[in-house]
Tab-separated table of N, CA and C in Angstrom:
chain	number	residue	atom	x	y	z
R	296	LEU	N	96.502	147.361	49.467
R	296	LEU	CA	96.292	148.200	50.637
R	296	LEU	C	97.171	149.443	50.556
R	297	GLY	N	96.612	150.575	50.875
R	297	GLY	CA	97.383	151.818	50.919
R	297	GLY	C	97.630	152.229	52.353
R	298	ILE	N	98.853	152.571	52.675
R	298	ILE	CA	99.162	153.010	54.030
R	298	ILE	C	98.915	154.506	54.100
R	299	LEU	N	98.076	154.926	55.045
R	299	LEU	CA	97.722	156.333	55.140
R	299	LEU	C	98.603	157.111	56.107
R	300	ALA	N	98.814	156.591	57.324
R	300	ALA	CA	99.553	157.397	58.299
R	300	ALA	C	100.214	156.536	59.366
R	301	PRO	N	101.422	156.037	59.130
R	301	PRO	CA	102.116	155.301	60.181
R	301	PRO	C	102.487	156.237	61.321
R	302	LEU	N	102.527	155.700	62.529
R	302	LEU	CA	102.853	156.479	63.716
R	302	LEU	C	103.789	155.674	64.590
R	303	TRP	N	104.896	156.262	64.992
R	303	TRP	CA	105.802	155.654	65.954
R	303	TRP	C	105.602	156.409	67.251
R	304	ARG	N	105.437	155.681	68.333
R	304	ARG	CA	105.193	156.342	69.607
R	304	ARG	C	106.136	155.763	70.643
R	305	CYS	N	106.802	156.601	71.361
R	305	CYS	CA	107.696	156.202	72.432
R	305	CYS	C	107.094	156.706	73.727
R	306	LYS	N	106.807	155.818	74.656
R	306	LYS	CA	106.236	156.228	75.929
R	306	LYS	C	107.258	155.942	77.012
R	307	SER	N	107.730	156.961	77.673
R	307	SER	CA	108.713	156.805	78.739
R	307	SER	C	108.039	157.044	80.076
R	308	GLY	N	107.293	156.063	80.538
R	308	GLY	CA	106.602	156.192	81.815
R	308	GLY	C	105.679	157.391	81.806
R	309	THR	N	105.709	158.166	82.881
R	309	THR	CA	104.872	159.356	82.939
R	309	THR	C	105.716	160.609	82.777
R	310	ASN	N	106.948	160.442	82.340
R	310	ASN	CA	107.837	161.576	82.134
R	310	ASN	C	107.255	162.488	81.065
R	311	ASP	N	107.161	163.762	81.375
R	311	ASP	CA	106.615	164.694	80.386
R	311	ASP	C	107.608	165.785	80.023
R	312	ARG	N	108.884	165.561	80.320
R	312	ARG	CA	109.905	166.544	79.968
R	312	ARG	C	110.477	166.235	78.587
R	313	PRO	N	110.741	167.263	77.789
R	313	PRO	CA	111.405	167.040	76.503
R	313	PRO	C	112.752	166.358	76.721
R	314	PHE	N	113.230	165.632	75.718
R	314	PHE	CA	114.494	164.912	75.857
R	314	PHE	C	115.174	164.799	74.504
R	315	GLY	N	116.349	164.166	74.489
R	315	GLY	CA	117.097	163.966	73.254
R	315	GLY	C	117.696	165.273	72.769
R	316	ILE	N	118.167	165.266	71.547
R	316	ILE	CA	118.714	166.470	70.931
R	316	ILE	C	118.136	166.612	69.528
R	317	ASP	N	118.182	167.820	69.011
R	317	ASP	CA	117.827	168.028	67.615
R	317	ASP	C	119.129	167.904	66.824
R	318	PRO	N	119.350	166.777	66.157
R	318	PRO	CA	120.624	166.552	65.483
R	318	PRO	C	120.900	167.502	64.317
R	319	ASN	N	119.896	168.237	63.873
R	319	ASN	CA	120.124	169.215	62.808
R	319	ASN	C	121.090	170.316	63.240
R	320	PHE	N	121.240	170.481	64.569
R	320	PHE	CA	122.097	171.536	65.090
R	320	PHE	C	123.289	170.984	65.879
R	321	PHE	N	123.535	169.698	65.776
R	321	PHE	CA	124.636	169.048	66.491
R	321	PHE	C	125.753	168.812	65.485
R	322	ARG	N	126.870	169.451	65.682
R	322	ARG	CA	127.934	169.484	64.671
R	322	ARG	C	128.414	168.107	64.191
R	323	SER	N	128.393	167.099	65.040
R	323	SER	CA	128.883	165.779	64.616
R	323	SER	C	127.806	164.935	63.926
R	324	SER	N	126.602	165.458	63.807
R	324	SER	CA	125.502	164.729	63.182
R	324	SER	C	125.596	164.765	61.655
R	325	THR	N	125.154	163.697	61.019
R	325	THR	CA	125.093	163.675	59.552
R	325	THR	C	124.007	164.617	59.038
R	326	LEU	N	123.098	165.043	59.910
R	326	LEU	CA	122.011	165.944	59.528
R	326	LEU	C	122.381	167.419	59.709
R	327	TYR	N	123.537	167.671	60.310
R	327	TYR	CA	123.950	169.064	60.595
R	327	TYR	C	124.113	169.847	59.301
R	328	ASP	N	123.555	171.051	59.309
R	328	ASP	CA	123.638	171.932	58.152
R	328	ASP	C	124.410	173.195	58.509
R	329	GLY	N	124.039	173.839	59.600
R	329	GLY	CA	124.733	175.027	60.052
R	329	GLY	C	124.302	176.316	59.385
R	330	SER	N	123.406	176.245	58.414
R	330	SER	CA	123.007	177.462	57.692
R	330	SER	C	121.973	178.297	58.450
R	331	VAL	N	121.257	177.671	59.394
R	331	VAL	CA	120.243	178.386	60.168
R	331	VAL	C	120.562	178.191	61.651
R	332	PRO	N	120.581	179.252	62.438
R	332	PRO	CA	120.864	179.089	63.865
R	332	PRO	C	119.684	178.426	64.581
R	333	PRO	N	119.948	177.614	65.608
R	333	PRO	CA	118.864	176.951	66.329
R	333	PRO	C	117.874	177.951	66.937
R	334	SER	N	118.329	179.144	67.294
R	334	SER	CA	117.441	180.131	67.908
R	334	SER	C	116.319	180.562	66.964
R	335	PHE	N	116.458	180.293	65.673
R	335	PHE	CA	115.399	180.587	64.713
R	335	PHE	C	114.167	179.723	64.997
R	336	PHE	N	114.388	178.478	65.464
R	336	PHE	CA	113.302	177.540	65.736
R	336	PHE	C	113.000	177.397	67.223
R	337	TYR	N	114.008	177.574	68.064
R	337	TYR	CA	113.873	177.327	69.498
R	337	TYR	C	114.097	178.620	70.267
R	338	GLN	N	113.012	179.210	70.804
R	338	GLN	CA	113.140	180.456	71.545
R	338	GLN	C	113.055	180.255	73.061
R	339	SER	N	112.277	179.295	73.527
R	339	SER	CA	112.051	179.091	74.951
R	339	SER	C	113.226	178.360	75.598
R	340	GLU	N	113.555	178.745	76.828
R	340	GLU	CA	114.621	178.064	77.573
R	340	GLU	C	114.276	176.595	77.821
R	341	ASP	N	112.984	176.277	77.884
R	341	ASP	CA	112.539	174.899	78.112
R	341	ASP	C	112.844	173.989	76.927
R	342	GLU	N	113.225	174.564	75.808
R	342	GLU	CA	113.503	173.792	74.597
R	342	GLU	C	114.990	173.497	74.418
R	343	TRP	N	115.794	173.815	75.446
R	343	TRP	CA	117.238	173.661	75.353
R	343	TRP	C	117.769	172.782	76.478
R	344	SER	N	118.852	172.077	76.202
R	344	SER	CA	119.623	171.354	77.206
R	344	SER	C	121.074	171.777	77.004
R	345	GLY	N	121.549	172.645	77.877
R	345	GLY	CA	122.884	173.194	77.685
R	345	GLY	C	122.910	174.038	76.422
R	346	ASN	N	123.825	173.728	75.506
R	346	ASN	CA	123.938	174.467	74.241
R	346	ASN	C	123.160	173.819	73.105
R	347	ASN	N	122.452	172.727	73.383
R	347	ASN	CA	121.768	171.979	72.326
R	347	ASN	C	120.255	172.063	72.459
R	348	PRO	N	119.553	172.316	71.355
R	348	PRO	CA	118.096	172.262	71.409
R	348	PRO	C	117.640	170.816	71.572
R	349	LEU	N	116.591	170.626	72.358
R	349	LEU	CA	116.037	169.289	72.577
R	349	LEU	C	115.337	168.806	71.309
R	350	GLY	N	115.222	167.487	71.174
R	350	GLY	CA	114.679	166.930	69.943
R	350	GLY	C	113.252	166.440	70.006
R	351	PHE	N	112.789	166.014	71.205
R	351	PHE	CA	111.478	165.369	71.283
R	351	PHE	C	110.663	165.962	72.427
R	352	PHE	N	109.420	166.277	72.116
R	352	PHE	CA	108.542	166.938	73.058
R	352	PHE	C	107.274	166.099	73.225
R	353	PRO	N	106.696	166.077	74.445
R	353	PRO	CA	105.526	165.229	74.677
R	353	PRO	C	104.283	165.748	73.971
R	354	LEU	N	103.448	164.805	73.560
R	354	LEU	CA	102.127	165.141	73.044
R	354	LEU	C	101.266	165.347	74.277
R	355	LYS	N	100.779	166.524	74.480
R	355	LYS	CA	100.020	166.831	75.690
R	355	LYS	C	98.662	166.150	75.678
R	356	LYS	N	98.148	165.884	76.870
R	356	LYS	CA	96.867	165.198	77.038
R	356	LYS	C	95.694	166.025	76.521
R	357	SER	N	95.934	167.274	76.163
R	357	SER	CA	94.856	168.123	75.671
R	357	SER	C	94.398	167.707	74.267
R	358	LEU	N	95.071	166.717	73.683
R	358	LEU	CA	94.663	166.197	72.379
R	358	LEU	C	94.101	164.795	72.579
R	359	PRO	N	92.871	164.674	73.101
R	359	PRO	CA	92.333	163.361	73.469
R	359	PRO	C	92.214	162.391	72.303
R	360	SER	N	92.108	162.891	71.091
R	360	SER	CA	91.985	161.976	69.960
R	360	SER	C	93.301	161.255	69.680
R	361	LEU	N	94.427	161.810	70.135
R	361	LEU	CA	95.722	161.199	69.885
R	361	LEU	C	96.367	160.631	71.135
R	362	ALA	N	96.072	161.167	72.301
R	362	ALA	CA	96.709	160.710	73.535
R	362	ALA	C	95.645	160.302	74.537
R	363	ASN	N	95.648	159.047	74.927
R	363	ASN	CA	94.713	158.549	75.924
R	363	ASN	C	95.184	159.046	77.287
R	364	SER	N	94.356	159.809	77.994
R	364	SER	CA	94.778	160.455	79.233
R	364	SER	C	95.175	159.460	80.311
R	365	SER	N	94.726	158.230	80.257
R	365	SER	CA	95.100	157.241	81.266
R	365	SER	C	96.503	156.708	81.041
R	366	GLU	N	97.116	156.997	79.918
R	366	GLU	CA	98.434	156.458	79.603
R	366	GLU	C	99.554	157.475	79.777
R	367	GLY	N	99.261	158.682	80.200
R	367	GLY	CA	100.313	159.684	80.359
R	367	GLY	C	100.690	160.295	79.023
R	368	ASN	N	101.704	161.133	79.062
R	368	ASN	CA	102.159	161.799	77.845
R	368	ASN	C	102.920	160.843	76.953
R	369	LYS	N	102.885	161.123	75.677
R	369	LYS	CA	103.590	160.290	74.703
R	369	LYS	C	104.483	161.183	73.869
R	370	PHE	N	105.521	160.590	73.332
R	370	PHE	CA	106.441	161.290	72.448
R	370	PHE	C	106.248	160.668	71.074
R	371	ASN	N	105.672	161.435	70.164
R	371	ASN	CA	105.303	160.910	68.853
R	371	ASN	C	106.199	161.445	67.754
R	372	THR	N	106.368	160.625	66.755
R	372	THR	CA	106.974	161.062	65.511
R	372	THR	C	106.224	160.354	64.391
R	373	TYR	N	106.023	161.032	63.297
R	373	TYR	CA	105.194	160.517	62.218
R	373	TYR	C	105.996	160.288	60.944
R	374	LEU	N	105.699	159.188	60.284
R	374	LEU	CA	106.233	158.908	58.952
R	374	LEU	C	105.020	158.752	58.045
R	375	ASP	N	104.899	159.624	57.093
R	375	ASP	CA	103.749	159.623	56.194
R	375	ASP	C	104.073	158.801	54.957
R	376	SER	N	103.104	158.055	54.464
R	376	SER	CA	103.321	157.212	53.282
R	376	SER	C	103.630	158.039	52.034
R	377	ARG	N	103.319	159.315	52.066
R	377	ARG	CA	103.601	160.181	50.923
R	377	ARG	C	105.012	160.768	50.959
R	378	MET	N	105.760	160.454	52.011
R	378	MET	CA	107.142	160.946	52.094
R	378	MET	C	107.979	160.272	51.025
R	379	SER	N	108.940	161.021	50.518
R	379	SER	CA	109.885	160.401	49.592
R	379	SER	C	110.790	159.463	50.392
R	380	LYS	N	111.495	158.606	49.688
R	380	LYS	CA	112.435	157.691	50.339
R	380	LYS	C	113.487	158.485	51.119
R	381	GLN	N	113.965	159.577	50.538
R	381	GLN	CA	114.976	160.409	51.177
R	381	GLN	C	114.430	161.081	52.444
R	382	ALA	N	113.192	161.575	52.385
R	382	ALA	CA	112.589	162.233	53.548
R	382	ALA	C	112.358	161.228	54.679
R	383	ALA	N	111.904	160.024	54.340
R	383	ALA	CA	111.700	158.990	55.364
R	383	ALA	C	113.031	158.584	55.987
R	384	ALA	N	114.067	158.434	55.165
R	384	ALA	CA	115.395	158.080	55.686
R	384	ALA	C	115.908	159.178	56.608
R	385	ARG	N	115.657	160.443	56.257
R	385	ARG	CA	116.086	161.573	57.103
R	385	ARG	C	115.326	161.571	58.432
R	386	ALA	N	114.034	161.273	58.410
R	386	ALA	CA	113.236	161.226	59.642
R	386	ALA	C	113.730	160.108	60.563
R	387	ILE	N	114.043	158.965	59.997
R	387	ILE	CA	114.563	157.846	60.803
R	387	ILE	C	115.937	158.204	61.361
R	388	GLU	N	116.760	158.855	60.555
R	388	GLU	CA	118.083	159.285	61.031
R	388	GLU	C	117.943	160.313	62.155
R	389	PHE	N	116.942	161.187	62.069
R	389	PHE	CA	116.677	162.153	63.132
R	389	PHE	C	116.379	161.430	64.439
R	390	MET	N	115.555	160.375	64.373
R	390	MET	CA	115.228	159.607	65.580
R	390	MET	C	116.470	158.925	66.151
R	391	LYS	N	117.311	158.368	65.271
R	391	LYS	CA	118.526	157.687	65.727
R	391	LYS	C	119.502	158.665	66.361
R	392	GLU	N	119.855	159.704	65.610
R	392	GLU	CA	120.877	160.635	66.076
R	392	GLU	C	120.377	161.564	67.183
R	393	GLY	N	119.068	161.696	67.303
R	393	GLY	CA	118.485	162.530	68.351
R	393	GLY	C	118.207	161.771	69.633
R	394	PHE	N	118.522	160.471	69.649
R	394	PHE	CA	118.342	159.610	70.834
R	394	PHE	C	116.868	159.476	71.215
R	395	PHE	N	116.021	159.155	70.228
R	395	PHE	CA	114.586	158.960	70.481
R	395	PHE	C	114.361	157.836	71.480
R	396	LEU	N	115.100	156.757	71.334
R	396	LEU	CA	115.034	155.674	72.316
R	396	LEU	C	116.161	155.896	73.308
R	397	ASP	N	115.809	155.906	74.586
R	397	ASP	CA	116.824	156.094	75.610
R	397	ASP	C	116.601	155.088	76.735
R	398	ASN	N	117.347	155.224	77.825
R	398	ASN	CA	117.244	154.253	78.910
R	398	ASN	C	115.947	154.380	79.704
R	399	LEU	N	115.142	155.397	79.453
R	399	LEU	CA	113.838	155.519	80.107
R	399	LEU	C	112.710	154.929	79.265
R	400	THR	N	112.990	154.564	78.032
R	400	THR	CA	111.953	154.024	77.150
R	400	THR	C	111.547	152.645	77.641
R	401	ASP	N	110.256	152.483	77.900
R	401	ASP	CA	109.772	151.161	78.292
R	401	ASP	C	108.851	150.551	77.246
R	402	THR	N	108.269	151.388	76.398
R	402	THR	CA	107.341	150.897	75.382
R	402	THR	C	107.497	151.701	74.095
R	403	VAL	N	107.474	151.002	72.974
R	403	VAL	CA	107.447	151.652	71.667
R	403	VAL	C	106.295	151.017	70.892
R	404	SER	N	105.455	151.863	70.329
R	404	SER	CA	104.329	151.385	69.538
R	404	SER	C	104.452	151.908	68.115
R	405	ALA	N	104.094	151.063	67.171
R	405	ALA	CA	104.017	151.466	65.767
R	405	ALA	C	102.571	151.250	65.331
R	406	THR	N	101.950	152.302	64.835
R	406	THR	CA	100.552	152.225	64.426
R	406	THR	C	100.442	152.599	62.955
R	407	MET	N	99.671	151.821	62.207
R	407	MET	CA	99.407	152.121	60.801
R	407	MET	C	97.908	152.074	60.557
R	408	ILE	N	97.471	152.971	59.705
R	408	ILE	CA	96.086	152.952	59.259
R	408	ILE	C	96.129	152.611	57.780
R	409	THR	N	95.399	151.590	57.389
R	409	THR	CA	95.390	151.167	55.990
R	409	THR	C	93.960	151.135	55.463
R	410	TYR	N	93.845	151.306	54.162
R	410	TYR	CA	92.533	151.257	53.522
R	410	TYR	C	92.609	150.393	52.274
R	411	ASN	N	91.694	149.459	52.164
R	411	ASN	CA	91.574	148.622	50.984
R	411	ASN	C	90.335	149.097	50.235
R	412	GLY	N	90.559	149.808	49.131
R	412	GLY	CA	89.452	150.361	48.360
R	412	GLY	C	88.574	149.306	47.722
R	413	LYS	N	89.173	148.197	47.280
R	413	LYS	CA	88.401	147.126	46.649
R	413	LYS	C	87.409	146.508	47.628
R	414	GLY	N	87.897	146.261	48.834
R	414	GLY	CA	87.041	145.647	49.850
R	414	GLY	C	86.328	146.660	50.725
R	415	ASP	N	86.613	147.955	50.514
R	415	ASP	CA	86.046	149.029	51.310
R	415	ASP	C	86.248	148.765	52.802
R	416	VAL	N	87.519	148.461	53.165
R	416	VAL	CA	87.862	148.140	54.547
R	416	VAL	C	88.941	149.101	55.039
R	417	LEU	N	88.680	149.710	56.176
R	417	LEU	CA	89.637	150.574	56.845
R	417	LEU	C	90.124	149.825	58.079
R	418	ALA	N	91.439	149.748	58.269
R	418	ALA	CA	91.976	149.004	59.415
R	418	ALA	C	93.042	149.818	60.124
R	419	ARG	N	93.119	149.631	61.433
R	419	ARG	CA	94.163	150.229	62.262
R	419	ARG	C	94.939	149.081	62.885
R	420	ILE	N	96.238	149.061	62.641
R	420	ILE	CA	97.104	148.002	63.154
R	420	ILE	C	98.095	148.640	64.107
R	421	GLU	N	98.219	148.095	65.308
R	421	GLU	CA	99.200	148.597	66.266
R	421	GLU	C	100.058	147.443	66.747
R	422	VAL	N	101.363	147.659	66.726
R	422	VAL	CA	102.318	146.702	67.263
R	422	VAL	C	103.015	147.408	68.413
R	423	GLN	N	102.985	146.784	69.587
R	423	GLN	CA	103.597	147.391	70.766
R	423	GLN	C	104.751	146.522	71.238
R	424	PHE	N	105.910	147.163	71.395
R	424	PHE	CA	107.105	146.498	71.890
R	424	PHE	C	107.338	146.981	73.317
R	425	THR	N	107.390	146.067	74.270
R	425	THR	CA	107.638	146.416	75.665
R	425	THR	C	108.994	145.858	76.065
R	426	PHE	N	109.855	146.731	76.570
R	426	PHE	CA	111.199	146.335	76.988
R	426	PHE	C	111.133	145.903	78.450
R	427	ASN	N	111.328	144.624	78.698
R	427	ASN	CA	111.240	144.063	80.043
R	427	ASN	C	112.562	144.219	80.795
R	428	LYS	N	112.509	144.140	82.131
R	428	LYS	CA	113.685	144.358	82.963
R	428	LYS	C	114.820	143.382	82.671
R	429	GLY	N	114.521	142.158	82.335
R	429	GLY	CA	115.556	141.159	82.080
R	429	GLY	C	116.198	141.265	80.707
R	430	GLY	N	115.763	142.235	79.905
R	430	GLY	CA	116.337	142.426	78.588
R	430	GLY	C	115.507	141.845	77.455
R	431	SER	N	114.455	141.105	77.784
R	431	SER	CA	113.597	140.564	76.736
R	431	SER	C	112.629	141.645	76.251
R	432	VAL	N	112.027	141.383	75.109
R	432	VAL	CA	111.068	142.301	74.518
R	432	VAL	C	109.767	141.546	74.290
R	433	SER	N	108.665	142.068	74.837
R	433	SER	CA	107.346	141.490	74.623
R	433	SER	C	106.676	142.203	73.457
R	434	LEU	N	105.904	141.457	72.692
R	434	LEU	CA	105.242	141.986	71.519
R	434	LEU	C	103.738	141.782	71.657
R	435	THR	N	102.971	142.867	71.419
R	435	THR	CA	101.523	142.803	71.440
R	435	THR	C	101.011	143.430	70.146
R	436	THR	N	100.054	142.780	69.499
R	436	THR	CA	99.481	143.343	68.275
R	436	THR	C	97.976	143.546	68.456
R	437	THR	N	97.465	144.592	67.843
R	437	THR	CA	96.036	144.896	67.883
R	437	THR	C	95.587	145.261	66.479
R	438	LEU	N	94.498	144.692	66.032
R	438	LEU	CA	93.924	145.010	64.739
R	438	LEU	C	92.479	145.432	64.973
R	439	SER	N	92.115	146.613	64.467
R	439	SER	CA	90.723	147.063	64.626
R	439	SER	C	90.265	147.757	63.357
């Protein structure tokens, strides 16, 4: 089976405001470079929190193929199977150091699309983790 496009999705209720930080511009981050100013990438005031550029922005409902309008906005990040090991590790570190999961996160979904060329089968697998009030985590899986 070949993995085509894994997707991590964090849904924080119906909150549609950007959150977290972009650790590439946070001096204490392992991803900090300092060679390019954040203003090169972030021009709008809505993209900043104090002196730090925000890290995660909602996927707007105007993309119906990716965001189901009944579920509110989602905050997506993608890991492609063609990424090098170093690039994937950097993307995961960005999520960690940028505070992708926060105290408003109630659900995290991981979706993968796989294709088996021998069997000519295309499959979509989704695993959903729901953080319950008592501290437990519920797991739901869907295969289509």
